[in-house]
mmCIF file of C-alpha atoms in Angstrom:
data_model
loop_
_atom_site.group_PDB
_atom_site.id
_atom_site.type_symbol
_atom_site.label_atom_id
_atom_site.label_comp_id
_atom_site.label_asym_id
_atom_site.label_seq_id
_atom_site.Cartn_x
_atom_site.Cartn_y
_atom_site.Cartn_z
ATOM 1 C CA UNK A 1 -11.699 -2.807 11.467
ATOM 2 C CA UNK A 2 -9.242 -4.489 9.096
ATOM 3 C CA UNK A 3 -7.916 -6.845 11.768
ATOM 4 C CA UNK A 4 -4.429 -5.315 11.575
ATOM 5 C CA UNK A 5 -3.763 -3.135 14.621
ATOM 6 C CA UNK A 6 -1.146 -0.429 14.737
ATOM 7 C CA UNK A 7 -0.152 1.573 17.775
ATOM 8 C CA UNK A 8 0.223 4.380 18.467
ATOM 9 C CA UNK A 9 -1.950 6.233 15.955
ATOM 10 C CA UNK A 10 -0.034 9.456 16.374
ATOM 11 C CA UNK A 11 3.473 10.167 17.619
ATOM 12 C CA UNK A 12 5.240 13.489 17.984
ATOM 13 C CA UNK A 13 8.881 13.433 18.927
ATOM 14 C CA UNK A 14 12.035 15.504 18.654
ATOM 15 C CA UNK A 15 14.942 15.099 16.289
ATOM 16 C CA UNK A 16 17.552 12.649 17.498
ATOM 17 C CA UNK A 17 15.071 10.576 19.453
ATOM 18 C CA UNK A 18 14.116 6.925 19.071
ATOM 19 C CA UNK A 19 10.593 5.530 18.694
ATOM 20 C CA UNK A 20 8.987 2.113 18.367
ATOM 21 C CA UNK A 21 5.935 1.447 16.237
ATOM 22 C CA UNK A 22 3.934 -1.673 16.882
ATOM 23 C CA UNK A 23 1.854 -3.860 14.600
ATOM 24 C CA UNK A 24 -0.394 -6.791 15.415
ATOM 25 C CA UNK A 25 -1.249 -8.725 12.260
ATOM 26 C CA UNK A 26 -4.595 -10.222 11.367
ATOM 27 C CA UNK A 27 -5.170 -13.506 13.166
ATOM 28 C CA UNK A 28 -3.401 -16.322 11.345
ATOM 29 C CA UNK A 29 -1.386 -14.079 9.008
ATOM 30 C CA UNK A 30 2.278 -15.039 8.985
ATOM 31 C CA UNK A 31 3.708 -12.187 6.909
ATOM 32 C CA UNK A 32 4.086 -8.629 8.124
ATOM 33 C CA UNK A 33 5.160 -5.796 5.863
ATOM 34 C CA UNK A 34 6.135 -2.234 6.776
ATOM 35 C CA UNK A 35 5.596 0.698 4.419
ATOM 36 C CA UNK A 36 6.358 4.397 4.664
ATOM 37 C CA UNK A 37 4.227 7.086 3.056
ATOM 38 C CA UNK A 38 5.756 10.547 2.964
ATOM 39 C CA UNK A 39 3.802 13.623 1.935
ATOM 40 C CA UNK A 40 2.346 13.244 -1.574
ATOM 41 C CA UNK A 41 4.288 10.059 -2.135
ATOM 42 C CA UNK A 42 3.246 6.508 -2.757
ATOM 43 C CA UNK A 43 3.847 3.815 -0.214
ATOM 44 C CA UNK A 44 7.488 2.796 -0.061
ATOM 45 C CA UNK A 45 8.246 -0.755 1.005
ATOM 46 C CA UNK A 46 10.570 -0.954 3.988
ATOM 47 C CA UNK A 47 10.780 -4.550 5.155
ATOM 48 C CA UNK A 48 8.928 -7.876 5.311
ATOM 49 C CA UNK A 49 8.939 -10.555 7.980
ATOM 50 C CA UNK A 50 7.540 -14.035 7.544
ATOM 51 C CA UNK A 51 6.925 -16.169 10.614
ATOM 52 C CA UNK A 52 9.635 -14.405 12.575
ATOM 53 C CA UNK A 53 12.276 -14.281 9.857
ATOM 54 C CA UNK A 54 13.260 -11.309 7.726
ATOM 55 C CA UNK A 55 12.197 -12.117 4.187
ATOM 56 C CA UNK A 56 12.686 -9.026 2.089
ATOM 57 C CA UNK A 57 14.215 -5.615 2.524
ATOM 58 C CA UNK A 58 13.377 -2.452 0.645
ATOM 59 C CA UNK A 59 14.451 1.150 1.041
ATOM 60 C CA UNK A 60 14.946 0.927 4.781
ATOM 61 C CA UNK A 61 17.508 3.244 6.335
ATOM 62 C CA UNK A 62 20.230 1.837 8.567
ATOM 63 C CA UNK A 63 18.766 3.932 11.409
ATOM 64 C CA UNK A 64 15.597 1.845 11.142
ATOM 65 C CA UNK A 65 15.205 -1.754 12.219
ATOM 66 C CA UNK A 66 12.363 -4.174 12.703
ATOM 67 C CA UNK A 67 11.600 -7.543 14.178
ATOM 68 C CA UNK A 68 8.748 -10.024 14.374
ATOM 69 C CA UNK A 69 8.136 -11.797 17.650
ATOM 70 C CA UNK A 70 6.973 -15.386 18.298
ATOM 71 C CA UNK A 71 3.391 -14.192 18.702
ATOM 72 C CA UNK A 72 3.795 -12.667 15.179
ATOM 73 C CA UNK A 73 3.434 -9.057 16.225
ATOM 74 C CA UNK A 74 6.069 -6.782 14.766
ATOM 75 C CA UNK A 75 7.876 -3.656 15.855
ATOM 76 C CA UNK A 76 9.553 -1.027 13.719
ATOM 77 C CA UNK A 77 12.282 0.890 15.535
ATOM 78 C CA UNK A 78 13.291 4.311 14.211
ATOM 79 C CA UNK A 79 16.345 5.949 15.776
ATOM 80 C CA UNK A 80 18.305 9.205 15.444
ATOM 81 C CA UNK A 81 15.157 10.678 14.010
ATOM 82 C CA UNK A 82 15.351 13.454 11.446
ATOM 83 C CA UNK A 83 12.704 15.891 10.244
ATOM 84 C CA UNK A 84 12.492 13.953 6.975
ATOM 85 C CA UNK A 85 11.360 10.829 8.818
ATOM 86 C CA UNK A 86 7.994 12.463 9.417
ATOM 87 C CA UNK A 87 5.538 10.261 7.550
ATOM 88 C CA UNK A 88 2.742 7.754 7.819
ATOM 89 C CA UNK A 89 3.997 4.271 8.611
ATOM 90 C CA UNK A 90 1.740 1.414 7.592
ATOM 91 C CA UNK A 91 1.869 -2.211 8.512
ATOM 92 C CA UNK A 92 0.177 -4.892 6.434
ATOM 93 C CA UNK A 93 -0.223 -8.593 6.946
ATOM 94 C CA UNK A 94 -1.022 -11.455 4.613
ATOM 95 C CA UNK A 95 -1.443 -15.184 4.439
ATOM 96 C CA UNK A 96 -0.414 -17.276 1.396
ATOM 97 C CA UNK A 97 -3.211 -17.302 -1.189
ATOM 98 C CA UNK A 98 -4.877 -14.313 0.414
ATOM 99 C CA UNK A 99 -4.269 -10.647 -0.082
ATOM 100 C CA UNK A 100 -2.771 -7.914 1.941
ATOM 101 C CA UNK A 101 -4.639 -6.150 4.719
ATOM 102 C CA UNK A 102 -3.347 -2.812 5.931
ATOM 103 C CA UNK A 103 -3.586 -1.259 9.357
ATOM 104 C CA UNK A 104 -4.702 2.334 9.791
ATOM 105 C CA UNK A 105 -1.135 3.556 10.198
ATOM 106 C CA UNK A 106 0.971 5.523 12.645
ATOM 107 C CA UNK A 107 1.496 9.194 11.865
ATOM 108 C CA UNK A 108 4.980 10.177 13.002
ATOM 109 C CA UNK A 109 5.848 13.842 13.319
ATOM 110 C CA UNK A 110 9.443 14.768 14.083
ATOM 111 C CA UNK A 111 9.897 18.320 15.334
ATOM 112 C CA UNK B 1 13.493 4.129 -10.203
ATOM 113 C CA UNK B 2 9.702 4.353 -10.249
ATOM 114 C CA UNK B 3 8.609 0.938 -11.436
ATOM 115 C CA UNK B 4 4.910 1.694 -11.072
ATOM 116 C CA UNK B 5 3.659 5.037 -12.307
ATOM 117 C CA UNK B 6 0.384 6.855 -11.977
ATOM 118 C CA UNK B 7 0.851 9.912 -14.126
ATOM 119 C CA UNK B 8 -2.357 11.699 -13.155
ATOM 120 C CA UNK B 9 -2.132 13.087 -9.617
ATOM 121 C CA UNK B 10 -5.799 14.029 -9.677
ATOM 122 C CA UNK B 11 -9.024 13.394 -11.568
ATOM 123 C CA UNK B 12 -12.481 14.932 -11.277
ATOM 124 C CA UNK B 13 -15.549 13.118 -12.600
ATOM 125 C CA UNK B 14 -19.240 13.913 -12.554
ATOM 126 C CA UNK B 15 -21.398 11.650 -10.409
ATOM 127 C CA UNK B 16 -22.906 8.845 -12.482
ATOM 128 C CA UNK B 17 -20.213 8.981 -15.156
ATOM 129 C CA UNK B 18 -17.298 6.610 -15.643
ATOM 130 C CA UNK B 19 -14.018 7.154 -13.799
ATOM 131 C CA UNK B 20 -10.914 5.759 -15.472
ATOM 132 C CA UNK B 21 -7.679 5.618 -13.511
ATOM 133 C CA UNK B 22 -4.489 4.620 -15.254
ATOM 134 C CA UNK B 23 -1.281 2.948 -14.198
ATOM 135 C CA UNK B 24 1.891 1.990 -16.062
ATOM 136 C CA UNK B 25 4.659 -0.340 -14.951
ATOM 137 C CA UNK B 26 8.142 -1.031 -16.218
ATOM 138 C CA UNK B 27 9.123 -4.310 -14.554
ATOM 139 C CA UNK B 28 8.076 -7.212 -16.792
ATOM 140 C CA UNK B 29 8.516 -9.591 -13.857
ATOM 141 C CA UNK B 30 5.389 -8.223 -12.178
ATOM 142 C CA UNK B 31 2.573 -10.728 -12.510
ATOM 143 C CA UNK B 32 0.002 -9.587 -9.989
ATOM 144 C CA UNK B 33 -1.622 -6.186 -9.900
ATOM 145 C CA UNK B 34 -3.893 -4.557 -7.357
ATOM 146 C CA UNK B 35 -5.824 -1.374 -6.781
ATOM 147 C CA UNK B 36 -6.205 0.131 -3.346
ATOM 148 C CA UNK B 37 -8.404 2.960 -2.193
ATOM 149 C CA UNK B 38 -7.322 5.248 0.605
ATOM 150 C CA UNK B 39 -9.255 7.750 2.670
ATOM 151 C CA UNK B 40 -7.418 10.316 4.834
ATOM 152 C CA UNK B 41 -6.259 8.966 8.210
ATOM 153 C CA UNK B 42 -6.995 5.381 7.163
ATOM 154 C CA UNK B 43 -4.908 2.571 5.757
ATOM 155 C CA UNK B 44 -5.281 1.534 2.108
ATOM 156 C CA UNK B 45 -8.231 -0.738 1.457
ATOM 157 C CA UNK B 46 -8.045 -3.461 -1.156
ATOM 158 C CA UNK B 47 -10.387 -2.930 -4.102
ATOM 159 C CA UNK B 48 -9.667 -5.350 -6.881
ATOM 160 C CA UNK B 49 -6.790 -7.346 -8.323
ATOM 161 C CA UNK B 50 -5.786 -9.093 -11.519
ATOM 162 C CA UNK B 51 -3.156 -11.659 -12.325
ATOM 163 C CA UNK B 52 -1.144 -11.547 -15.505
ATOM 164 C CA UNK B 53 -2.957 -14.548 -16.959
ATOM 165 C CA UNK B 54 -6.079 -12.421 -17.321
ATOM 166 C CA UNK B 55 -6.786 -9.198 -19.150
ATOM 167 C CA UNK B 56 -9.939 -8.206 -17.284
ATOM 168 C CA UNK B 57 -11.444 -8.655 -13.850
ATOM 169 C CA UNK B 58 -14.765 -7.286 -12.761
ATOM 170 C CA UNK B 59 -16.279 -6.796 -9.321
ATOM 171 C CA UNK B 60 -19.512 -4.847 -9.202
ATOM 172 C CA UNK B 61 -18.894 -1.273 -10.299
ATOM 173 C CA UNK B 62 -15.141 -1.858 -10.522
ATOM 174 C CA UNK B 63 -13.327 -3.361 -13.490
ATOM 175 C CA UNK B 64 -9.580 -3.663 -13.926
ATOM 176 C CA UNK B 65 -8.069 -4.067 -17.385
ATOM 177 C CA UNK B 66 -4.531 -5.297 -17.986
ATOM 178 C CA UNK B 67 -2.603 -4.764 -21.221
ATOM 179 C CA UNK B 68 0.601 -6.735 -20.749
ATOM 180 C CA UNK B 69 2.169 -5.744 -24.039
ATOM 181 C CA UNK B 70 1.789 -2.079 -23.140
ATOM 182 C CA UNK B 71 2.552 -2.688 -19.451
ATOM 183 C CA UNK B 72 -0.557 -0.738 -18.619
ATOM 184 C CA UNK B 73 -3.524 -1.286 -16.393
ATOM 185 C CA UNK B 74 -6.598 0.746 -15.728
ATOM 186 C CA UNK B 75 -9.391 0.834 -13.203
ATOM 187 C CA UNK B 76 -12.895 1.680 -14.389
ATOM 188 C CA UNK B 77 -15.545 2.734 -11.925
ATOM 189 C CA UNK B 78 -19.055 2.965 -13.291
ATOM 190 C CA UNK B 79 -21.242 4.617 -12.275
ATOM 191 C CA UNK B 80 -19.100 6.882 -10.104
ATOM 192 C CA UNK B 81 -20.543 7.784 -6.713
ATOM 193 C CA UNK B 82 -19.603 10.529 -4.222
ATOM 194 C CA UNK B 83 -18.277 7.890 -1.816
ATOM 195 C CA UNK B 84 -15.694 6.944 -4.431
ATOM 196 C CA UNK B 85 -13.825 10.195 -3.755
ATOM 197 C CA UNK B 86 -10.478 9.037 -2.367
ATOM 198 C CA UNK B 87 -6.878 8.439 -3.373
ATOM 199 C CA UNK B 88 -6.412 5.353 -5.523
ATOM 200 C CA UNK B 89 -3.129 3.476 -5.565
ATOM 201 C CA UNK B 90 -2.048 0.980 -8.154
ATOM 202 C CA UNK B 91 0.338 -1.725 -6.915
ATOM 203 C CA UNK B 92 2.234 -4.614 -8.447
ATOM 204 C CA UNK B 93 4.108 -7.655 -7.223
ATOM 205 C CA UNK B 94 5.907 -10.743 -8.356
ATOM 206 C CA UNK B 95 3.550 -13.334 -7.007
ATOM 207 C CA UNK B 96 0.522 -12.867 -4.832
ATOM 208 C CA UNK B 97 2.226 -12.573 -1.463
ATOM 209 C CA UNK B 98 5.420 -10.747 -2.200
ATOM 210 C CA UNK B 99 6.100 -7.119 -1.418
ATOM 211 C CA UNK B 100 4.003 -4.604 -3.277
ATOM 212 C CA UNK B 101 5.428 -1.790 -5.355
ATOM 213 C CA UNK B 102 3.035 1.150 -5.299
ATOM 214 C CA UNK B 103 2.383 4.025 -7.624
ATOM 215 C CA UNK B 104 2.149 7.554 -6.220
ATOM 216 C CA UNK B 105 -1.636 7.602 -6.306
ATOM 217 C CA UNK B 106 -4.422 9.469 -8.082
ATOM 218 C CA UNK B 107 -6.827 11.618 -6.111
ATOM 219 C CA UNK B 108 -10.321 11.022 -7.489
ATOM 220 C CA UNK B 109 -13.009 13.591 -6.797
ATOM 221 C CA UNK B 110 -16.595 12.805 -7.711
ATOM 222 C CA UNK B 111 -18.613 15.934 -8.347
ATOM 223 C CA UNK B 112 -22.276 15.667 -7.297
#
């Protein structure tokens, strides 16, 4: 157990729908990062939150949004889903001077 | 623009021999480099890292070498064990707690 919890582990939904992925960071970690891994691809950075504030943005589509709540958990919202959004979505958390820890991911399948 | 590249999608190595995984980067602003190991259905697990002030870092069977002039790093695993079979990702960042830029991974298979 890495200490970073992601729910749900698997999600199957139809095109056009909206889903929410949840991440609870490791205790004490202030930063949360979201990454997307499509088939045979590396992990693509989507967005980072630090202590509730958006800190950095990567290749995140406008149909996607995220937030970090006062208790530091984060949610990634994916809307108007397309077949190409099917991927593994990973959350990671970190604390200054310490490294990243990844959760086990949410596998999203859009049918 | 692929700033971190792992040009070998796969590698097979005999058990007990040395595994060498390679990674190249293009962004000279990167100053912190990491290797992650990933099993199917699990998140990436941190293996070893190196900052740009060093050219080598060793942790047990794992050693990472950094050649800044060539913008190249490599991960050596010796001796290789069957449990090392996984996908290995190279990653880089500007600073230790900034976003990571990942390579596309190398699938390592250790042959018993």
